[in-house]
Amino acid sequence: LNSLRAASTMRVRWALEEAGLPYRVRTVTPEERETAAYRREQPFGQMPVLHDGAVSVFESGAILLYLGERHPAVLPVDPAARTQATMWMFAALNTVEQHVTNLAELLIFHAGEAWARERRPALEAMALRRLGEVDAQLEERDYLAGPFSAADILMTTVLRPLDRIGLVDGFSRLAAYKARCMARPAFARALADYTAQYAPARAA
Ligand SMILES: N[C@@H](CCC(=O)N[C@@H](CS)C(=O)NCC(=O)O)C(=O)O
C-alpha cells in the first residue's frame, strides 16, 4: 500500500537527492487537501507540490522536468539527449503507469472480490505486455536514455507497486535495471528520509 501511495512523492525526493539540493518536506493533512488554498496549489488535492521560491509546481512528472531543466543530474543538458529522456518520462507515466496502477489497485483494494478475480487476468496480461516491452529496450543499455535521469526515477517508481507480487522478477533485464536504479545512494537517502518521516505515525 505504501509503495502505491508514496510513488509520486518518492520521485521528487529522489530527484532532489540526485541533484544534491537541500529541501524541506511539509506534510498535508486530508482536511487541508480540501481547502481552497491547497486546491490553488494542486487542483486535485494530491501530493506532491514543489515550492521553489515564488514558483509552485504540481504533478510529479512536471516537478522532475522543472528540476531537470536546472540540474544535469536529473536531465541531460544536450537537447537531443534531453528529448530522449523526456520521451521515456512520458512513456513511464503515460504508457506504463496506468497498467501497473490498475493491476496494483485491484490486488490491493479488491483482492477478495469476485469481480476482481475475473478482471485480474486481463489487467495482468496488459501489465506483463508493457513490462516485456520495456525489458526488451534494456537489452543493450543500463538506463532508459543514456545516463541515469528522471526517466529512470519515474520508471523505477512506476514499477515499485508491483513489488508485492513479484511481477517484475520474471523479466531479468528489467529486474536488474530496477535494482541498479534503487542501489543509487540518492534513492537510499530518499527512502530513509521518507521512512523516518512516517515512522512515528506507524508506531502510534
Ligand atoms: N499524477 C499525480 C499523482 C499524485 C498522487 O497520486 N499522489 C498521491 C500521493 S503520492 C495522492 O495524493 N493520493 C491521494 C489522492 O489521490 O487523493 C502526480 O504524479 O503527481
PDB file of C-alpha atoms and ligand atoms in Angstrom:
ATOM      1  CA  LEU A   1       0.000   0.000   0.000  1.00  0.00           C
ATOM      2  CA  ASN A   2       2.786   2.387   0.895  1.00  0.00           C
ATOM      3  CA  SER A   3       4.573   1.858  -2.393  1.00  0.00           C
ATOM      4  CA  LEU A   4       1.390   2.841  -4.218  1.00  0.00           C
ATOM      5  CA  ARG A   5       0.681   5.903  -2.111  1.00  0.00           C
ATOM      6  CA  ALA A   6       4.245   7.052  -1.883  1.00  0.00           C
ATOM      7  CA  ALA A   7       5.257   6.624  -5.514  1.00  0.00           C
ATOM      8  CA  SER A   8       4.755  10.238  -6.561  1.00  0.00           C
ATOM      9  CA  THR A   9       6.309  11.881  -3.530  1.00  0.00           C
ATOM     10  CA  MET A  10       9.287   9.479  -3.581  1.00  0.00           C
ATOM     11  CA  ARG A  11      10.037  10.607  -7.133  1.00  0.00           C
ATOM     12  CA  VAL A  12      10.525  14.164  -6.030  1.00  0.00           C
ATOM     13  CA  ARG A  13      12.656  13.297  -3.001  1.00  0.00           C
ATOM     14  CA  TRP A  14      14.800  11.053  -5.189  1.00  0.00           C
ATOM     15  CA  ALA A  15      15.334  13.742  -7.853  1.00  0.00           C
ATOM     16  CA  LEU A  16      16.217  16.324  -5.200  1.00  0.00           C
ATOM     17  CA  GLU A  17      18.733  13.888  -3.702  1.00  0.00           C
ATOM     18  CA  GLU A  18      20.261  13.171  -7.130  1.00  0.00           C
ATOM     19  CA  ALA A  19      20.657  16.920  -7.657  1.00  0.00           C
ATOM     20  CA  GLY A  20      22.120  17.346  -4.158  1.00  0.00           C
ATOM     21  CA  LEU A  21      19.597  20.053  -3.358  1.00  0.00           C
ATOM     22  CA  PRO A  22      18.567  20.775   0.214  1.00  0.00           C
ATOM     23  CA  TYR A  23      14.813  20.546   0.769  1.00  0.00           C
ATOM     24  CA  ARG A  24      12.198  20.538   3.451  1.00  0.00           C
ATOM     25  CA  VAL A  25       9.160  18.251   3.380  1.00  0.00           C
ATOM     26  CA  ARG A  26       5.803  19.539   4.520  1.00  0.00           C
ATOM     27  CA  THR A  27       3.030  17.024   5.076  1.00  0.00           C
ATOM     28  CA  VAL A  28      -0.517  17.872   4.073  1.00  0.00           C
ATOM     29  CA  THR A  29      -3.459  16.628   6.113  1.00  0.00           C
ATOM     30  CA  PRO A  30      -6.572  15.193   4.405  1.00  0.00           C
ATOM     31  CA  GLU A  31      -8.516  18.243   5.665  1.00  0.00           C
ATOM     32  CA  GLU A  32      -6.008  20.683   4.223  1.00  0.00           C
ATOM     33  CA  ARG A  33      -6.188  18.963   0.844  1.00  0.00           C
ATOM     34  CA  GLU A  34      -9.821  20.034   0.586  1.00  0.00           C
ATOM     35  CA  THR A  35      -9.153  23.726   1.262  1.00  0.00           C
ATOM     36  CA  ALA A  36      -9.386  26.350  -1.483  1.00  0.00           C
ATOM     37  CA  ALA A  37      -5.818  27.432  -0.691  1.00  0.00           C
ATOM     38  CA  TYR A  38      -4.412  23.941  -1.289  1.00  0.00           C
ATOM     39  CA  ARG A  39      -6.549  23.462  -4.411  1.00  0.00           C
ATOM     40  CA  ARG A  40      -4.913  26.575  -5.837  1.00  0.00           C
ATOM     41  CA  GLU A  41      -1.578  24.771  -5.421  1.00  0.00           C
ATOM     42  CA  GLN A  42      -2.832  21.351  -6.525  1.00  0.00           C
ATOM     43  CA  PRO A  43      -6.206  21.324  -8.316  1.00  0.00           C
ATOM     44  CA  PHE A  44      -6.783  17.635  -7.484  1.00  0.00           C
ATOM     45  CA  GLY A  45      -5.832  17.892  -3.816  1.00  0.00           C
ATOM     46  CA  GLN A  46      -2.953  15.451  -4.317  1.00  0.00           C
ATOM     47  CA  MET A  47       0.688  15.389  -3.300  1.00  0.00           C
ATOM     48  CA  PRO A  48       3.372  16.277  -4.235  1.00  0.00           C
ATOM     49  CA  VAL A  49       3.691  20.015  -4.821  1.00  0.00           C
ATOM     50  CA  LEU A  50       7.142  21.586  -5.148  1.00  0.00           C
ATOM     51  CA  HIS A  51       7.780  25.110  -3.888  1.00  0.00           C
ATOM     52  CA  ASP A  52      10.936  26.817  -5.074  1.00  0.00           C
ATOM     53  CA  GLY A  53      10.943  30.485  -4.139  1.00  0.00           C
ATOM     54  CA  ALA A  54       7.889  32.004  -5.780  1.00  0.00           C
ATOM     55  CA  VAL A  55       7.427  29.008  -8.086  1.00  0.00           C
ATOM     56  CA  SER A  56       4.922  26.273  -7.254  1.00  0.00           C
ATOM     57  CA  VAL A  57       4.754  23.119  -9.397  1.00  0.00           C
ATOM     58  CA  PHE A  58       2.302  20.195  -9.188  1.00  0.00           C
ATOM     59  CA  GLU A  59       2.364  16.773 -10.940  1.00  0.00           C
ATOM     60  CA  SER A  60       5.435  14.696 -10.159  1.00  0.00           C
ATOM     61  CA  GLY A  61       6.427  14.476 -13.846  1.00  0.00           C
ATOM     62  CA  ALA A  62       6.304  18.260 -14.222  1.00  0.00           C
ATOM     63  CA  ILE A  63       8.299  18.648 -10.998  1.00  0.00           C
ATOM     64  CA  LEU A  64      11.018  16.347 -12.361  1.00  0.00           C
ATOM     65  CA  LEU A  65      11.070  18.301 -15.636  1.00  0.00           C
ATOM     66  CA  TYR A  66      11.374  21.541 -13.673  1.00  0.00           C
ATOM     67  CA  LEU A  67      14.274  20.157 -11.632  1.00  0.00           C
ATOM     68  CA  GLY A  68      15.811  18.564 -14.725  1.00  0.00           C
ATOM     69  CA  GLU A  69      15.871  21.887 -16.560  1.00  0.00           C
ATOM     70  CA  ARG A  70      18.061  23.227 -13.762  1.00  0.00           C
ATOM     71  CA  HIS A  71      20.153  20.228 -12.744  1.00  0.00           C
ATOM     72  CA  PRO A  72      22.076  17.978 -15.165  1.00  0.00           C
ATOM     73  CA  ALA A  73      21.995  15.145 -12.618  1.00  0.00           C
ATOM     74  CA  VAL A  74      18.242  14.934 -13.277  1.00  0.00           C
ATOM     75  CA  LEU A  75      18.105  15.577 -17.058  1.00  0.00           C
ATOM     76  CA  PRO A  76      20.937  15.853 -19.586  1.00  0.00           C
ATOM     77  CA  VAL A  77      21.723  19.345 -20.906  1.00  0.00           C
ATOM     78  CA  ASP A  78      22.221  18.303 -24.535  1.00  0.00           C
ATOM     79  CA  PRO A  79      18.877  18.908 -26.336  1.00  0.00           C
ATOM     80  CA  ALA A  80      18.824  15.586 -28.203  1.00  0.00           C
ATOM     81  CA  ALA A  81      19.675  13.627 -25.049  1.00  0.00           C
ATOM     82  CA  ARG A  82      17.064  15.583 -23.098  1.00  0.00           C
ATOM     83  CA  THR A  83      14.415  14.741 -25.692  1.00  0.00           C
ATOM     84  CA  GLN A  84      15.259  11.060 -25.334  1.00  0.00           C
ATOM     85  CA  ALA A  85      14.904  11.257 -21.569  1.00  0.00           C
ATOM     86  CA  THR A  86      11.680  13.279 -21.795  1.00  0.00           C
ATOM     87  CA  MET A  87      10.220  10.690 -24.142  1.00  0.00           C
ATOM     88  CA  TRP A  88      10.872   7.980 -21.589  1.00  0.00           C
ATOM     89  CA  MET A  89       9.458  10.117 -18.782  1.00  0.00           C
ATOM     90  CA  PHE A  90       6.157  10.248 -20.654  1.00  0.00           C
ATOM     91  CA  ALA A  91       6.378   6.568 -21.533  1.00  0.00           C
ATOM     92  CA  ALA A  92       6.714   5.716 -17.841  1.00  0.00           C
ATOM     93  CA  LEU A  93       3.858   7.988 -16.776  1.00  0.00           C
ATOM     94  CA  ASN A  94       1.515   7.550 -19.696  1.00  0.00           C
ATOM     95  CA  THR A  95       2.124   4.186 -21.294  1.00  0.00           C
ATOM     96  CA  VAL A  96       3.283   2.023 -18.398  1.00  0.00           C
ATOM     97  CA  GLU A  97       1.945   3.528 -15.166  1.00  0.00           C
ATOM     98  CA  GLN A  98      -1.764   3.152 -15.911  1.00  0.00           C
ATOM     99  CA  HIS A  99      -1.452  -0.603 -16.371  1.00  0.00           C
ATOM    100  CA  VAL A 100       0.694  -1.061 -13.283  1.00  0.00           C
ATOM    101  CA  THR A 101      -1.688   1.052 -11.214  1.00  0.00           C
ATOM    102  CA  ASN A 102      -4.811  -0.719 -12.467  1.00  0.00           C
ATOM    103  CA  LEU A 103      -3.377  -4.085 -11.520  1.00  0.00           C
ATOM    104  CA  ALA A 104      -1.864  -2.986  -8.207  1.00  0.00           C
ATOM    105  CA  GLU A 105      -5.093  -1.282  -7.119  1.00  0.00           C
ATOM    106  CA  LEU A 106      -7.113  -4.362  -7.966  1.00  0.00           C
ATOM    107  CA  LEU A 107      -4.807  -6.599  -5.951  1.00  0.00           C
ATOM    108  CA  ILE A 108      -4.506  -4.238  -3.003  1.00  0.00           C
ATOM    109  CA  PHE A 109      -8.020  -2.896  -2.619  1.00  0.00           C
ATOM    110  CA  HIS A 110     -10.244  -5.599  -4.150  1.00  0.00           C
ATOM    111  CA  ALA A 111      -8.276  -8.803  -3.616  1.00  0.00           C
ATOM    112  CA  GLY A 112     -11.096 -10.991  -2.301  1.00  0.00           C
ATOM    113  CA  GLU A 113     -13.907  -9.756  -4.543  1.00  0.00           C
ATOM    114  CA  ALA A 114     -15.436 -11.983  -7.213  1.00  0.00           C
ATOM    115  CA  TRP A 115     -15.290  -9.367  -9.972  1.00  0.00           C
ATOM    116  CA  ALA A 116     -11.603  -8.813  -9.234  1.00  0.00           C
ATOM    117  CA  ARG A 117     -10.860 -12.491  -9.828  1.00  0.00           C
ATOM    118  CA  GLU A 118     -12.487 -12.172 -13.251  1.00  0.00           C
ATOM    119  CA  ARG A 119     -10.773  -8.890 -14.089  1.00  0.00           C
ATOM    120  CA  ARG A 120      -7.289  -9.860 -12.942  1.00  0.00           C
ATOM    121  CA  PRO A 121      -6.134 -11.929 -15.946  1.00  0.00           C
ATOM    122  CA  ALA A 122      -6.777  -9.123 -18.453  1.00  0.00           C
ATOM    123  CA  LEU A 123      -5.082  -6.481 -16.300  1.00  0.00           C
ATOM    124  CA  GLU A 124      -2.177  -8.778 -15.566  1.00  0.00           C
ATOM    125  CA  ALA A 125      -1.752  -9.583 -19.269  1.00  0.00           C
ATOM    126  CA  MET A 126      -1.633  -5.896 -20.155  1.00  0.00           C
ATOM    127  CA  ALA A 127       0.854  -5.083 -17.390  1.00  0.00           C
ATOM    128  CA  LEU A 128       3.025  -8.047 -18.416  1.00  0.00           C
ATOM    129  CA  ARG A 129       2.964  -6.893 -22.017  1.00  0.00           C
ATOM    130  CA  ARG A 130       4.234  -3.442 -21.064  1.00  0.00           C
ATOM    131  CA  LEU A 131       6.892  -4.874 -18.730  1.00  0.00           C
ATOM    132  CA  GLY A 132       8.111  -7.116 -21.543  1.00  0.00           C
ATOM    133  CA  GLU A 133       8.293  -4.179 -23.912  1.00  0.00           C
ATOM    134  CA  VAL A 134      10.408  -2.122 -21.508  1.00  0.00           C
ATOM    135  CA  ASP A 135      12.532  -5.185 -20.706  1.00  0.00           C
ATOM    136  CA  ALA A 136      13.300  -5.584 -24.428  1.00  0.00           C
ATOM    137  CA  GLN A 137      14.551  -1.991 -24.577  1.00  0.00           C
ATOM    138  CA  LEU A 138      17.056  -2.677 -21.814  1.00  0.00           C
ATOM    139  CA  GLU A 139      18.967  -5.279 -23.774  1.00  0.00           C
ATOM    140  CA  GLU A 140      21.883  -3.015 -24.546  1.00  0.00           C
ATOM    141  CA  ARG A 141      21.642  -0.219 -22.060  1.00  0.00           C
ATOM    142  CA  ASP A 142      21.888   0.326 -18.341  1.00  0.00           C
ATOM    143  CA  TYR A 143      19.388   3.204 -18.273  1.00  0.00           C
ATOM    144  CA  LEU A 144      16.471   4.188 -20.480  1.00  0.00           C
ATOM    145  CA  ALA A 145      18.034   7.238 -22.110  1.00  0.00           C
ATOM    146  CA  GLY A 146      21.814   7.423 -21.908  1.00  0.00           C
ATOM    147  CA  PRO A 147      22.959   8.377 -18.407  1.00  0.00           C
ATOM    148  CA  PHE A 148      20.696   7.877 -15.385  1.00  0.00           C
ATOM    149  CA  SER A 149      17.956  10.518 -15.458  1.00  0.00           C
ATOM    150  CA  ALA A 150      14.453  11.496 -14.395  1.00  0.00           C
ATOM    151  CA  ALA A 151      13.201   8.879 -16.870  1.00  0.00           C
ATOM    152  CA  ASP A 152      14.708   6.172 -14.662  1.00  0.00           C
ATOM    153  CA  ILE A 153      13.370   7.752 -11.475  1.00  0.00           C
ATOM    154  CA  LEU A 154       9.890   7.665 -12.991  1.00  0.00           C
ATOM    155  CA  MET A 155      10.113   4.153 -14.459  1.00  0.00           C
ATOM    156  CA  THR A 156      11.506   2.695 -11.230  1.00  0.00           C
ATOM    157  CA  THR A 157       8.843   4.299  -9.057  1.00  0.00           C
ATOM    158  CA  VAL A 158       6.155   3.316 -11.564  1.00  0.00           C
ATOM    159  CA  LEU A 159       7.269  -0.324 -11.205  1.00  0.00           C
ATOM    160  CA  ARG A 160       7.559  -0.425  -7.413  1.00  0.00           C
ATOM    161  CA  PRO A 161       3.856  -1.070  -6.661  1.00  0.00           C
ATOM    162  CA  LEU A 162       4.350  -4.454  -8.339  1.00  0.00           C
ATOM    163  CA  ASP A 163       6.995  -5.483  -5.785  1.00  0.00           C
ATOM    164  CA  ARG A 164       4.498  -7.337  -3.625  1.00  0.00           C
ATOM    165  CA  ILE A 165       3.505  -9.680  -6.463  1.00  0.00           C
ATOM    166  CA  GLY A 166       6.971 -10.125  -7.911  1.00  0.00           C
ATOM    167  CA  LEU A 167       5.806  -9.432 -11.467  1.00  0.00           C
ATOM    168  CA  VAL A 168       8.989  -7.586 -12.453  1.00  0.00           C
ATOM    169  CA  ASP A 169      11.149 -10.513 -11.280  1.00  0.00           C
ATOM    170  CA  GLY A 170      10.045 -12.510 -14.328  1.00  0.00           C
ATOM    171  CA  PHE A 171      11.947 -10.061 -16.551  1.00  0.00           C
ATOM    172  CA  SER A 172      15.649 -10.388 -15.849  1.00  0.00           C
ATOM    173  CA  ARG A 173      16.802  -7.191 -17.556  1.00  0.00           C
ATOM    174  CA  LEU A 174      14.007  -5.127 -16.069  1.00  0.00           C
ATOM    175  CA  ALA A 175      14.592  -6.564 -12.598  1.00  0.00           C
ATOM    176  CA  ALA A 176      18.335  -5.859 -12.857  1.00  0.00           C
ATOM    177  CA  TYR A 177      17.615  -2.340 -14.138  1.00  0.00           C
ATOM    178  CA  LYS A 178      15.241  -1.608 -11.263  1.00  0.00           C
ATOM    179  CA  ALA A 179      17.750  -2.970  -8.746  1.00  0.00           C
ATOM    180  CA  ARG A 180      20.507  -0.861 -10.358  1.00  0.00           C
ATOM    181  CA  CYS A 181      18.407   2.292 -10.016  1.00  0.00           C
ATOM    182  CA  MET A 182      17.393   1.519  -6.454  1.00  0.00           C
ATOM    183  CA  ALA A 183      21.026   0.845  -5.491  1.00  0.00           C
ATOM    184  CA  ARG A 184      21.823   4.515  -6.047  1.00  0.00           C
ATOM    185  CA  PRO A 185      22.760   6.374  -2.855  1.00  0.00           C
ATOM    186  CA  ALA A 186      20.247   9.107  -3.705  1.00  0.00           C
ATOM    187  CA  PHE A 187      17.415   6.564  -3.693  1.00  0.00           C
ATOM    188  CA  ALA A 188      18.580   5.170  -0.349  1.00  0.00           C
ATOM    189  CA  ARG A 189      18.659   8.675   1.137  1.00  0.00           C
ATOM    190  CA  ALA A 190      15.189   9.482  -0.222  1.00  0.00           C
ATOM    191  CA  LEU A 191      13.764   6.236   1.123  1.00  0.00           C
ATOM    192  CA  ALA A 192      15.416   6.665   4.527  1.00  0.00           C
ATOM    193  CA  ASP A 193      14.036  10.178   4.770  1.00  0.00           C
ATOM    194  CA  TYR A 194      10.574   9.014   3.748  1.00  0.00           C
ATOM    195  CA  THR A 195      10.642   6.113   6.196  1.00  0.00           C
ATOM    196  CA  ALA A 196      11.849   8.320   9.059  1.00  0.00           C
ATOM    197  CA  GLN A 197       9.068  10.791   8.368  1.00  0.00           C
ATOM    198  CA  TYR A 198       6.366   8.151   8.595  1.00  0.00           C
ATOM    199  CA  ALA A 199       7.897   6.014  11.350  1.00  0.00           C
ATOM    200  CA  PRO A 200       6.249   7.983  14.205  1.00  0.00           C
ATOM    201  CA  ALA A 201       2.815   7.629  12.551  1.00  0.00           C
ATOM    202  CA  ARG A 202       3.320   3.883  12.065  1.00  0.00           C
ATOM    203  CA  ALA A 203       4.481   3.346  15.634  1.00  0.00           C
ATOM    204  CA  ALA A 204       1.460   5.222  17.028  1.00  0.00           C
TER     205      ALA A 204
HETATM  206  N1  LIG B   1      -0.312  12.266 -11.160  1.00  0.00           N
HETATM  207  C1  LIG B   1      -0.008  12.724  -9.831  1.00  0.00           C
HETATM  208  C2  LIG B   1      -0.422  11.648  -8.858  1.00  0.00           C
HETATM  209  C3  LIG B   1      -0.206  12.088  -7.465  1.00  0.00           C
HETATM  210  C4  LIG B   1      -0.695  11.096  -6.441  1.00  0.00           C
HETATM  211  O1  LIG B   1      -1.287  10.047  -6.742  1.00  0.00           O
HETATM  212  N2  LIG B   1      -0.419  11.430  -5.196  1.00  0.00           N
HETATM  213  C5  LIG B   1      -0.851  10.622  -4.087  1.00  0.00           C
HETATM  214  C6  LIG B   1       0.195  10.599  -3.022  1.00  0.00           C
HETATM  215  S1  LIG B   1       1.789  10.124  -3.638  1.00  0.00           S
HETATM  216  C7  LIG B   1      -2.076  11.251  -3.524  1.00  0.00           C
HETATM  217  O2  LIG B   1      -2.088  12.458  -3.301  1.00  0.00           O
HETATM  218  N3  LIG B   1      -3.086  10.430  -3.309  1.00  0.00           N
HETATM  219  C8  LIG B   1      -4.296  10.867  -2.739  1.00  0.00           C
HETATM  220  C9  LIG B   1      -5.297  11.266  -3.759  1.00  0.00           C
HETATM  221  O3  LIG B   1      -5.090  10.984  -4.942  1.00  0.00           O
HETATM  222  O4  LIG B   1      -6.300  11.836  -3.353  1.00  0.00           O
HETATM  223  C10 LIG B   1       1.485  13.022  -9.684  1.00  0.00           C
HETATM  224  O5  LIG B   1       2.254  12.271 -10.255  1.00  0.00           O
HETATM  225  O6  LIG B   1       1.855  13.997  -9.013  1.00  0.00           O
END
